[in-house]
Coordinates of C-alpha atoms in Angstrom, one line a residue:
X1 CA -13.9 -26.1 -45.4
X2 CA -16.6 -25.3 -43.1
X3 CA -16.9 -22.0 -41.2
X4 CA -15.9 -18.5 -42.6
X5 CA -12.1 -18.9 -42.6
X6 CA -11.5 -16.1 -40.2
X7 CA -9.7 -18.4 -37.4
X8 CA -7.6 -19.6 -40.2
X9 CA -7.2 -15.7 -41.6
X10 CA -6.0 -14.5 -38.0
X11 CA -3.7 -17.6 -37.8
X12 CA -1.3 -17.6 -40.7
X13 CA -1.9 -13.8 -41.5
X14 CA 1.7 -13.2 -40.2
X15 CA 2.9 -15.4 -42.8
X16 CA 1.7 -12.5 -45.4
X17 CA 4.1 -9.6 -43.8
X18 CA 6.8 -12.2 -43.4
X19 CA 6.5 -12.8 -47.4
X20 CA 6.8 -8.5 -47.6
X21 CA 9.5 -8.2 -45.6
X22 CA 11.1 -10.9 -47.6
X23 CA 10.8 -9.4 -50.7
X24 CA 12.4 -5.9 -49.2
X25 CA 16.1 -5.8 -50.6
X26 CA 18.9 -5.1 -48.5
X27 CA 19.6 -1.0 -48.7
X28 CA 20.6 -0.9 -45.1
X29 CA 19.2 1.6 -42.2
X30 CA 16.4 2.8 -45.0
X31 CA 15.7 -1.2 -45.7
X32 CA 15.6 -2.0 -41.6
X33 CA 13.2 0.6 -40.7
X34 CA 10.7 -0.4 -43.6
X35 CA 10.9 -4.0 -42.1
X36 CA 10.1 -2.9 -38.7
X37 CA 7.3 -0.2 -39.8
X38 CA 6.0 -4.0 -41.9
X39 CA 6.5 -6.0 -39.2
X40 CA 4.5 -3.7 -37.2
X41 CA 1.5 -3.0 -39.5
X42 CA 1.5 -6.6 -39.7
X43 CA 1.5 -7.6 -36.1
X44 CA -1.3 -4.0 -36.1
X45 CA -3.7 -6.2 -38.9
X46 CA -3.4 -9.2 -36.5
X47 CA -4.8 -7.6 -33.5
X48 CA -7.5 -6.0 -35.3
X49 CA -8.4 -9.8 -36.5
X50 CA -8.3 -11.1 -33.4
X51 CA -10.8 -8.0 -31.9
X52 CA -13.0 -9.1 -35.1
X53 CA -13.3 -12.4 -33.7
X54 CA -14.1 -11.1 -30.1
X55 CA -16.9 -9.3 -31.3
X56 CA -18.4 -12.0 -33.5
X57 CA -17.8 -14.8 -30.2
X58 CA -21.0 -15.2 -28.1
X59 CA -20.3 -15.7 -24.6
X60 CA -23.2 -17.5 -23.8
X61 CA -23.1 -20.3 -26.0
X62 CA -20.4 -22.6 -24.2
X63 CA -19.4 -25.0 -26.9
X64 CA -16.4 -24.5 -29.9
X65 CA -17.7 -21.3 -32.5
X66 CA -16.0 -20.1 -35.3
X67 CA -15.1 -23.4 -36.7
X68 CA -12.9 -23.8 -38.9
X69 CA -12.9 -27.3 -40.2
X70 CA -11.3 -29.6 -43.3
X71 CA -10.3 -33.4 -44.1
X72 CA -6.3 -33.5 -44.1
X73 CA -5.0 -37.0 -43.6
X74 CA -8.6 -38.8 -43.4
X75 CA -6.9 -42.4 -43.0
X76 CA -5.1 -41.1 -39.6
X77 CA -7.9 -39.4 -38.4
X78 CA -6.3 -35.9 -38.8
X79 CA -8.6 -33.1 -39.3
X80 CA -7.9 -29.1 -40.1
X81 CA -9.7 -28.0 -36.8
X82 CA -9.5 -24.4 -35.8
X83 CA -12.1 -22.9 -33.2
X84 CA -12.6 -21.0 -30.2
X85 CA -14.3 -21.2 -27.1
X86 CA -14.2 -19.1 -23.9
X87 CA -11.4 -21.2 -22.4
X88 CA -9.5 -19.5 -25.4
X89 CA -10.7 -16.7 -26.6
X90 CA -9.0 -14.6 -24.1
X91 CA -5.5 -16.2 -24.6
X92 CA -5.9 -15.3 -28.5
X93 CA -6.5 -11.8 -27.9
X94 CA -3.3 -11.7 -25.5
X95 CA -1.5 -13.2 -28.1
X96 CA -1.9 -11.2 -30.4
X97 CA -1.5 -8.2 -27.9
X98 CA 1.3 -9.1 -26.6
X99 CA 3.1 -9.8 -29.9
X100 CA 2.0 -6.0 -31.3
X101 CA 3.7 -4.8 -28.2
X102 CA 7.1 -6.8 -28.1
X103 CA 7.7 -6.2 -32.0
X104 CA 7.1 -2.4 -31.3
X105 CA 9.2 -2.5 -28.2
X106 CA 12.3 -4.1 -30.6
X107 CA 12.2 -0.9 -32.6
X108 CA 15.8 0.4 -31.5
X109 CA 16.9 -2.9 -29.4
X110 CA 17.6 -4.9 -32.5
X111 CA 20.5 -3.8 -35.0
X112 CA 22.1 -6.5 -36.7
X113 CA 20.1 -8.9 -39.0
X114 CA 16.8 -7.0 -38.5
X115 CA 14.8 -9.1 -41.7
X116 CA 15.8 -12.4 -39.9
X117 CA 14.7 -11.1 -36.6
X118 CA 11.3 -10.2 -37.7
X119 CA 10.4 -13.3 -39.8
X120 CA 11.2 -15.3 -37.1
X121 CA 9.0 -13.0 -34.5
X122 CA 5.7 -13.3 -37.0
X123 CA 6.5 -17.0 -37.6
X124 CA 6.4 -17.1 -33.4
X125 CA 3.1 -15.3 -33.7
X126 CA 2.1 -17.7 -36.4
X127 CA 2.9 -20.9 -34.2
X128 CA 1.5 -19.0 -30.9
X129 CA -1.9 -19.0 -32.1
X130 CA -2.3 -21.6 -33.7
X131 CA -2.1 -23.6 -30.2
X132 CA -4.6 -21.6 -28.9
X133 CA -7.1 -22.6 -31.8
X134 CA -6.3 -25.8 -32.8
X135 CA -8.8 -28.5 -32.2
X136 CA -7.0 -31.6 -33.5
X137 CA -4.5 -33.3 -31.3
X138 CA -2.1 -33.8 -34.4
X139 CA -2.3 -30.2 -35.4
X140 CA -2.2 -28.7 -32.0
X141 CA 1.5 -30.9 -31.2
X142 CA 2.4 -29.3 -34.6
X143 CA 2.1 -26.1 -34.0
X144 CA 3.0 -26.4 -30.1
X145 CA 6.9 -27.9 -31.4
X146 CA 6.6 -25.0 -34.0
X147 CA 6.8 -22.4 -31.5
X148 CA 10.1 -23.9 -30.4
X149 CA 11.9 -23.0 -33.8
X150 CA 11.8 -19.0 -33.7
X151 CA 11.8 -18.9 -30.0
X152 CA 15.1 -20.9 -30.3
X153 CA 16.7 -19.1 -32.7
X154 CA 15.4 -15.7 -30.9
X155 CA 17.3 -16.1 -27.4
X156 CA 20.1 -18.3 -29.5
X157 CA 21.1 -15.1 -32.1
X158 CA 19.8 -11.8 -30.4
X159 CA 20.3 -13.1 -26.5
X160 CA 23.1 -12.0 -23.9
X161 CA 26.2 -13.5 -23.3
X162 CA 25.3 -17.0 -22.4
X163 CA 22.7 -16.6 -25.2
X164 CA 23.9 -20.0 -26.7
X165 CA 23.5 -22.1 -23.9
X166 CA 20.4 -20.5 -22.9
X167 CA 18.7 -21.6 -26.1
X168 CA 19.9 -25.1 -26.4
X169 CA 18.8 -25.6 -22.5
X170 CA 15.4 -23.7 -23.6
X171 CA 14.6 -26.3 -26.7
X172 CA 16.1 -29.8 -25.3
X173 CA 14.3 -29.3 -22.1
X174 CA 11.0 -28.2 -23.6
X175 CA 11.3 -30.8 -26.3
X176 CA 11.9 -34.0 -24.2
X177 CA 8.6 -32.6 -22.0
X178 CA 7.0 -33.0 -25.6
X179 CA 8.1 -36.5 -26.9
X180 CA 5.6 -38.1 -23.6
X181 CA 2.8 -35.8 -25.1
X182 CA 3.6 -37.5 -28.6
X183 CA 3.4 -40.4 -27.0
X184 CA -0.1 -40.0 -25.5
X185 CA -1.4 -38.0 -28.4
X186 CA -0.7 -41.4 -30.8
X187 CA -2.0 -43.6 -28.4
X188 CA -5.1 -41.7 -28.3
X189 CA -5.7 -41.2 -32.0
X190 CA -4.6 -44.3 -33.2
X191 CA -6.9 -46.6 -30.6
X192 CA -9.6 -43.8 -31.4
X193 CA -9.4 -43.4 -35.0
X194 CA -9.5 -39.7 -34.5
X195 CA -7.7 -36.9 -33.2
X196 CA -10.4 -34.4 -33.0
X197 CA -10.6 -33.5 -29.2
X198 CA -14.2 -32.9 -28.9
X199 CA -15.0 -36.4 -30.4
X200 CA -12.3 -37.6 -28.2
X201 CA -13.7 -36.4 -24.9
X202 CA -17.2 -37.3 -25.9
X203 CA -15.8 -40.7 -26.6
X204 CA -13.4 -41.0 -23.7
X205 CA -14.6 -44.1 -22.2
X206 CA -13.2 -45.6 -24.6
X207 CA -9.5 -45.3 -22.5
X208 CA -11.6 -45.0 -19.5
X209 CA -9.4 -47.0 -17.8
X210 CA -8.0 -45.7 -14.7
X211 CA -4.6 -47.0 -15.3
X212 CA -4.6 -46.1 -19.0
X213 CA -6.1 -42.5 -17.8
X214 CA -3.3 -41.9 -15.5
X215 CA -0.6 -43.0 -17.9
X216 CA -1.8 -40.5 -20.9
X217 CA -2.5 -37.8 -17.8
X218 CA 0.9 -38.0 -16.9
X219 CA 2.2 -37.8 -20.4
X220 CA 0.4 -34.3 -20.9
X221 CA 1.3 -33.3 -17.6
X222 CA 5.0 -33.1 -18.0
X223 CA 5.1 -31.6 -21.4
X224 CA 2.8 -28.7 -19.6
X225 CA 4.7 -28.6 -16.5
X226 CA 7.8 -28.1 -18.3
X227 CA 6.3 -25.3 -20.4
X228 CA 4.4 -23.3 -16.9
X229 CA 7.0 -24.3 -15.6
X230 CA 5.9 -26.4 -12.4
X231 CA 8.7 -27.0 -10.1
X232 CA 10.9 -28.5 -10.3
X233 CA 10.7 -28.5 -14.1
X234 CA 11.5 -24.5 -14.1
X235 CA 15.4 -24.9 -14.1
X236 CA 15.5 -23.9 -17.6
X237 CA 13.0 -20.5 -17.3
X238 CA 15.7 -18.0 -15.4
X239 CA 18.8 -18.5 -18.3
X240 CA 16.3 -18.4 -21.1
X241 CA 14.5 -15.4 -19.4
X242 CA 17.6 -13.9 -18.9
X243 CA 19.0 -14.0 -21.8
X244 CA 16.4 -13.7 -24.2
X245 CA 16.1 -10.5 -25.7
X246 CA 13.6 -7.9 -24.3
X247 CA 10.8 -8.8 -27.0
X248 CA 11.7 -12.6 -26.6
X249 CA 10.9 -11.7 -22.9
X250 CA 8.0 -10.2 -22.8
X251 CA 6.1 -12.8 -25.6
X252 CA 7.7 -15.8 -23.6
X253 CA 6.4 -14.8 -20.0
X254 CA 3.1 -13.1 -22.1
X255 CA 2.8 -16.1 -24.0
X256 CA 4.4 -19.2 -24.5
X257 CA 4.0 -20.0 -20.6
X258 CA 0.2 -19.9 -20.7
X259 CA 0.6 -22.4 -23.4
X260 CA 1.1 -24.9 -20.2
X261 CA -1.9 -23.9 -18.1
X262 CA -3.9 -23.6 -21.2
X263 CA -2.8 -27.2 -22.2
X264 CA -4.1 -28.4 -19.1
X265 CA -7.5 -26.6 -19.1
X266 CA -7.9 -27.6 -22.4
X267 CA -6.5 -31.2 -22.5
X268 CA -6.2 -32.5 -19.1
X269 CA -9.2 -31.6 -17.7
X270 CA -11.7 -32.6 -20.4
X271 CA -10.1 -35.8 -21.7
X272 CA -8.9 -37.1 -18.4
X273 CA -10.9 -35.9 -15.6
X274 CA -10.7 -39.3 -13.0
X275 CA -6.9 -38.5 -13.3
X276 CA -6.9 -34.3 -13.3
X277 CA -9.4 -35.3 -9.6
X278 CA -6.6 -38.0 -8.2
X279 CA -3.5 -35.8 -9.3
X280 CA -5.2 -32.6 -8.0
X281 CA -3.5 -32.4 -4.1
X282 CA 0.0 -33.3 -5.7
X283 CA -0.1 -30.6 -8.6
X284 CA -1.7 -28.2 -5.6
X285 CA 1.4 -29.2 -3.4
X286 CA 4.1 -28.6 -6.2
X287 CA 2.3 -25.2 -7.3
X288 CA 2.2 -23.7 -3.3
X289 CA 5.9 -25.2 -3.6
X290 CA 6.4 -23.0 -6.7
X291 CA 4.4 -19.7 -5.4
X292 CA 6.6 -20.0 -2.2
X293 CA 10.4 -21.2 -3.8
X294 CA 9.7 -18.8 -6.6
X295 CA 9.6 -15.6 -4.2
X296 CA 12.5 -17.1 -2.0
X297 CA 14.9 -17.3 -4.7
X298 CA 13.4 -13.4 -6.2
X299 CA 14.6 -12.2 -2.8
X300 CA 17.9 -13.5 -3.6
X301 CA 18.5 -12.4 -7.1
X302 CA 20.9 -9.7 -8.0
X303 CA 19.9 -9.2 -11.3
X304 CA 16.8 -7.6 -12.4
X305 CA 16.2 -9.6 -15.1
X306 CA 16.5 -12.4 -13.2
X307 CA 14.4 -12.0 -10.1
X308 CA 11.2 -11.1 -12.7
X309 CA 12.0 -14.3 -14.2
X310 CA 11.7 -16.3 -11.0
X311 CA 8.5 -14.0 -10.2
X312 CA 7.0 -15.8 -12.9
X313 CA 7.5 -19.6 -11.1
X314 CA 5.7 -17.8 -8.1
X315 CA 2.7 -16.3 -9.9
X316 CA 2.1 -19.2 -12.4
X317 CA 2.1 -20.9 -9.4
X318 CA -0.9 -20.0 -8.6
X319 CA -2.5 -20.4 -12.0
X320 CA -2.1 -24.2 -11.3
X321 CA -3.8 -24.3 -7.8
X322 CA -6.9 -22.1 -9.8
X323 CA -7.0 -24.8 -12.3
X324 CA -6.7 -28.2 -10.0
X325 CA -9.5 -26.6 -7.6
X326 CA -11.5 -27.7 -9.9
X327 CA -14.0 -25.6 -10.1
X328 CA -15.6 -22.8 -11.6
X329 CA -14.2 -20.0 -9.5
X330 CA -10.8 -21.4 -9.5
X331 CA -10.8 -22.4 -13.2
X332 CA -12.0 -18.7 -14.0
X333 CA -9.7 -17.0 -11.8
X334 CA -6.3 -19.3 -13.1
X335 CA -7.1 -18.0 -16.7
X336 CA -7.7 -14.6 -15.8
X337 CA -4.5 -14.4 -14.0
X338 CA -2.8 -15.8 -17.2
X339 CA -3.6 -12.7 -18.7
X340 CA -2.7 -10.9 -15.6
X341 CA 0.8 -12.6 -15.9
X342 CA 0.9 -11.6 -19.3
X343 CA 0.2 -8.2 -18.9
X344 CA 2.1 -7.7 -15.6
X345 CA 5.2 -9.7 -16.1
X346 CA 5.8 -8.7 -19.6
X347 CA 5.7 -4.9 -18.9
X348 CA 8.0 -5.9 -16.4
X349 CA 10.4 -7.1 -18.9
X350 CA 9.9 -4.1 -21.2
X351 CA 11.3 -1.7 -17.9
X352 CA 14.1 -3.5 -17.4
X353 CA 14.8 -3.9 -21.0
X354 CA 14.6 0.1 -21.5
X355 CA 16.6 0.5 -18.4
X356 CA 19.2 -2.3 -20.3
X357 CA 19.2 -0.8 -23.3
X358 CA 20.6 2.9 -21.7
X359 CA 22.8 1.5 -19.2
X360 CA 23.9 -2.1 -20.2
X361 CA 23.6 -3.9 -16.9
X362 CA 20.7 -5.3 -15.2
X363 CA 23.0 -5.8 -11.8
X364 CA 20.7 -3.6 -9.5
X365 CA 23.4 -2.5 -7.4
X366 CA 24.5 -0.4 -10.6
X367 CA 21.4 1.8 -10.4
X368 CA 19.5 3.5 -7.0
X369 CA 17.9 7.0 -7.3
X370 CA 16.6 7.3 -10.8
X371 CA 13.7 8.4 -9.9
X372 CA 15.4 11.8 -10.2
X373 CA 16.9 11.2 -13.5
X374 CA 13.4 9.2 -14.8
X375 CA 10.6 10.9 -13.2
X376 CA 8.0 9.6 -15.4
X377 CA 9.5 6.1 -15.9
X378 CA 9.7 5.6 -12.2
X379 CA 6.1 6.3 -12.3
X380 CA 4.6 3.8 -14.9
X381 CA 7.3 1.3 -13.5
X382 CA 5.7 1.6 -9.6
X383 CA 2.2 0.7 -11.5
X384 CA 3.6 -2.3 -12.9
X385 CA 5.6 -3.4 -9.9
X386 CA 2.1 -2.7 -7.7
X387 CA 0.1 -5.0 -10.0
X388 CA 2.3 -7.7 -10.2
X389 CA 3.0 -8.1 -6.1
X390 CA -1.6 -8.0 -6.6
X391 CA -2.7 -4.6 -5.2
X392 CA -6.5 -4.3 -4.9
X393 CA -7.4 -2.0 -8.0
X394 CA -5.2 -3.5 -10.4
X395 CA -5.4 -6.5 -12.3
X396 CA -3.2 -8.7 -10.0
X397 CA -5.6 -8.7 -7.3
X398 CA -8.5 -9.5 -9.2
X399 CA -7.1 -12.9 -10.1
X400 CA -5.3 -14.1 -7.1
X401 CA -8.2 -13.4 -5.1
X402 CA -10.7 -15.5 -7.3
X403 CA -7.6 -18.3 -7.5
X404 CA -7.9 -18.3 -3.4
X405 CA -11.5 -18.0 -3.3
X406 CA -11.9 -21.1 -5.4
X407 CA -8.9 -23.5 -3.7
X408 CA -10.6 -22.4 -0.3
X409 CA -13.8 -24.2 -1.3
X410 CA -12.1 -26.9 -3.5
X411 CA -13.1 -29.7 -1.2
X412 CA -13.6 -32.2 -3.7
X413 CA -10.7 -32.2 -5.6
X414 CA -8.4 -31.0 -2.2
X415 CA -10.3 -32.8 0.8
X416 CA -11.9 -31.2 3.5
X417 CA -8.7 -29.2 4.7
X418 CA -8.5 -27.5 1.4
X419 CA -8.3 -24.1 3.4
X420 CA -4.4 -25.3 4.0
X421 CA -3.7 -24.7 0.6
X422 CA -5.0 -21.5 0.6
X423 CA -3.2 -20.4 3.4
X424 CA 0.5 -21.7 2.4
X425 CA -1.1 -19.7 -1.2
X426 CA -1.7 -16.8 0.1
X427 CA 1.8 -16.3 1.9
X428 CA 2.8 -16.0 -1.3
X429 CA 1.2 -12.4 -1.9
X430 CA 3.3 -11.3 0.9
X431 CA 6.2 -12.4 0.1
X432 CA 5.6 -11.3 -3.5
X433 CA 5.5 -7.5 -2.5
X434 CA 8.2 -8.3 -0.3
X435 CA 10.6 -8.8 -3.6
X436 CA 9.1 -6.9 -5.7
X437 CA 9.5 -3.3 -2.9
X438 CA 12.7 -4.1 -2.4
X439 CA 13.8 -4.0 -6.3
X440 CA 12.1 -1.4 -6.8
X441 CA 13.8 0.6 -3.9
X442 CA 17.3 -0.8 -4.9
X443 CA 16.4 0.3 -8.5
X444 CA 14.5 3.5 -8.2
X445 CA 14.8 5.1 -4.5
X446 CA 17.9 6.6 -2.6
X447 CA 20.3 9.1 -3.4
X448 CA 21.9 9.8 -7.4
X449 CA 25.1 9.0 -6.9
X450 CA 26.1 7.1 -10.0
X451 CA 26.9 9.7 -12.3
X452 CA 25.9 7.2 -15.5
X453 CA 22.7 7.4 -13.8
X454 CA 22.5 11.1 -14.5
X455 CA 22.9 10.4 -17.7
X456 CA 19.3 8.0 -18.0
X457 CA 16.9 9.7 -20.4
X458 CA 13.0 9.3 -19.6
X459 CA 10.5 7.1 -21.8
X460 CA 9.9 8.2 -25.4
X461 CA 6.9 8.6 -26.9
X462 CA 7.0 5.1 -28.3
X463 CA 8.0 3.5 -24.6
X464 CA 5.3 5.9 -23.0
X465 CA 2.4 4.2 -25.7
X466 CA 3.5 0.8 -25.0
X467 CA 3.4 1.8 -21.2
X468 CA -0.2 3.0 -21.8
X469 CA -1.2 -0.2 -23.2
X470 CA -0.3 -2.2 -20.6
X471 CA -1.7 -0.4 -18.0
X472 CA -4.8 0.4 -19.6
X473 CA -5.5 -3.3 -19.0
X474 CA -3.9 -3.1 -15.8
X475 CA -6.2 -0.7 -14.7
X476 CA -9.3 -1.9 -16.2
X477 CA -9.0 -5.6 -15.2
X478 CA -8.7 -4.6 -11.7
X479 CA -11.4 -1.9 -11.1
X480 CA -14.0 -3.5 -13.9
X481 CA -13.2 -7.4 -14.5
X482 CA -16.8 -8.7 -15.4
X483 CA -16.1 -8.5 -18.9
X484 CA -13.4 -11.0 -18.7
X485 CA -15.5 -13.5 -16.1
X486 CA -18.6 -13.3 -18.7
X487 CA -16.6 -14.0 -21.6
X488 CA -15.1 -17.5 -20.0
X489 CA -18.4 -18.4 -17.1
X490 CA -20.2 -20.5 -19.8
X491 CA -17.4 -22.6 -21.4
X492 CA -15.6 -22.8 -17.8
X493 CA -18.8 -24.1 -16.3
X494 CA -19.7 -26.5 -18.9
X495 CA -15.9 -28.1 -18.2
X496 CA -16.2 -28.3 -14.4
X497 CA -19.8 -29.9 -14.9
X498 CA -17.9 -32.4 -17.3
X499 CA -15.3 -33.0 -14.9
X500 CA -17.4 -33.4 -12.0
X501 CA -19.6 -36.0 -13.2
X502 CA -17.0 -38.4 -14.9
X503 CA -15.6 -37.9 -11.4
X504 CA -19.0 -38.4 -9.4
X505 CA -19.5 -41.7 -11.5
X506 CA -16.5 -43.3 -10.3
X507 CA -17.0 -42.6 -6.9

């Protein structure tokens, strides 16, 4: 195998605390806790791999490092290709994050079947990354269908009430998206004799074609639109949101969503860049659509839980328009504001799923005036509210400004009155802290007149850490963001000057 092994080490390590906690025998409460405090240390190990490969990645170099690389199925075409780039890098290290944070958070939310529970968490892990590193069209559909195993099985045995349907909406709708990428992904490795995406987008005029470029765009496309989700391919996000456990939550708005923007940065872009420039104004329209429908229908939502999840069609929203600007600003403020989304959106989920866990609704007419009851939850939970509707200072703002600096000047891929985007965009940050103040005065402000209110306990320190995780990135994302913009510039410009001259040269 070429390369040092440590993208394949950070991939599959998961697997070695799922084989531990395997091996635990059944003694109960005594048993449960030593699966967590595994699961944990396992997800702990992970992260630190991850910031190990960080450090070693060299932002100025714009092409794949760290490559991992073997022969698998040499008469397909089918390679073992693992490697990073900055398109990626960033996504791994929220994976990895984010899945530290969620297992910790499911320390006292999960009580029945905890092994189960937590082999099926590291194997999500396991299936997450993997996505974000793999290199070969054959192994990234692998482990993109993976994902929808434990994910499945997450919302389907630890969800709410409509936990059942939830699921089986969450994997046929997902998977049918998936069978039109399958589709493409054969055509192109079996007319190519490869699956390897770099030798597939250095050979692309090969299925040049604008017909035949189209056709395999528009295969992609849905399988990632489903996964964002686009509208109006986001039907299934509120009932799996909802009823997904608070963990299954926070990794599926911190993670498995960016899986579809990343898909199309990664995929769509590179290997079909005629088609990502003639599909541009439509997936611009559909995302304002999104940014806009998504806040109406927060406004309207009863249920916590449920208005975050629609939140998410709104901000994902405008990931999209970042990405089909089409260039450099927009590209680097879209995957930014994935990791904004991540960070943002899933500490959402991990308030509401401590206020859950104490109270048993999410209905926010139940609650009003915990403030007095939760001083110090109210607190961290106005942060987190503030840098999701994108207050200057916190990490929100950072990306939707770059997103609507770089669709303002996206006048190739938008026309000349790309500014109209922008300014359909933009009323989306107003209605976004329109939503978002309003839940949290319906939640948190007025008078203490439920006496189960009273009753509300404030964070622990576990909740309180997790809190200060988040918002450490919060905070430092939105008053010093360079680090993240230098990590991606090189890699992000190399794509747009890819882009723009397969583009240029069939003009």
């Amino acid at each position: 195998m070429d390369g040092n092994g440590l993208l394949t080490i950070l991939t599959f390590f998961p697997l070695v605390g799922i084989v531990a906690i395997m091996l635990l025998k059944p003694l109960k409460r005594e048993s449960d806790n030593l699966i967590r405090q595994v699961a944990i240390a396992t997800a702990a190990i992970t992260f630190i791999i991850s910031a190990v490969v960080l450090v070693q990645f060299n932002p100025d170099q714009p092409s794949l490092q760290l490559i991992d690389k073997a022969e698998w199925i040499p008469t397909l075409g089918v390679t073992y290709f693992l490697a990073v780039d900055g398109l990626s890098v960033l996504f791994v290290m929220l994976t990895s994050f984010i899945a530290l944070l969620a297992i910790i958070a499911s320390w006292s939310q999960i009580q029945t079947q905890v092994k189960q529970y937590y082999v099926f968490m590291l194997l999500l892990e396991v299936g997450m990354t993997g996505v974000f590193l793999a290199q070969d069209l054959f192994l990234f559909y692998i482990f993109w269908e993976f994902t929808l195993i434990p994910m499945y099985f997450l919302i389907g045995i630890w969800g709410g009430e409509r936990r059942v349907y939830a699921s089986i909406k969450f994997f046929l709708y997902t998977m049918a998206g998936s069978l039109l990428m399958l589709l493409a992904i054969l055509y192109l490795g079996l007319s190519n004799d490869t699956f390897s995406v770099p030798a597939l987008v250095a050979g692309r005029d090969a299925f040049g074609a604008l017909d035949v470029q189209r056709l395999l765009f528009l295969g992609f496309a849905i399988a990632f639109a489903i996964k964002v989700p686009i509208f109006p391919f986001h039907s299934w996000l509120p009932d799996a949101h909802t009823e997904a456990p608070t963990a299954g939550s926070i990794i599926l708005a911190g993670i498995l969503l960016k899986m579809g923007t990343y898909g199309f940065i990664r995929f769509n872009l590179p290997l079909f860049p005629e088609a990502s420039d003639y599909f541009a104004p439509l997936i611009a329209v559909l995302a304002i659509i999104g940014i806009i429908y998504g806040a109406i229908v927060s406004f309207a939502q009863t249920d916590v839980k449920r208005l975050v999840a629609y939140s998410s069609v709104s901000h994902l929203g405008f990931v999209m328009l970042g990405i089909f600007s089409l260039n450099a600003v927009g590209l680097q403020g879209a995957i930014l504001q994935g990791v904004n989304h991540g960070l943002s959106t899933g500490a959402l989920f991990f308030l509401v799923g401590i206020l859950y866990e104490q109270r048993h609704t999410r209905a926010m007419s139940a609650f009003g005036g915990v403030w007095r009851a939760i001083p110090l939850f109210t607190a961290l939970s106005l942060i987190v509210v503030l840098s999701s509707m994108g207050l200057p200072g916190l990490n929100g703002f950072v990306g939707e400004f770059t997103i609507l600096l770089g669709s303002m000047d996206a006048t190739e891929s938008l026309g000349s009155n790309a500014w109209i985007y922008t300014a359909f965009a933009a009323s989306g940050v107003i209605l976004a802290a329109i939503y978002l103040l309003w839940m949290f005065q319906r939640v948190f402000m007025g008078p203490l007149d439920n006496p189960e209110n009273k009753k509300l306990r404030d964070v622990n320190r576990r909740e309180l850490a997790i809190f200060l995780a988040f918002l450490l990135f919060i905070f430092w994302i939105g008053i010093y963001p360079n680090p993240y913009f230098e990590v991606m510039e090189s890699s992000v410009e190399r794509l747009v000057g890819s882009v723009g001259s397969a583009v240029m040269a069939m003009r």
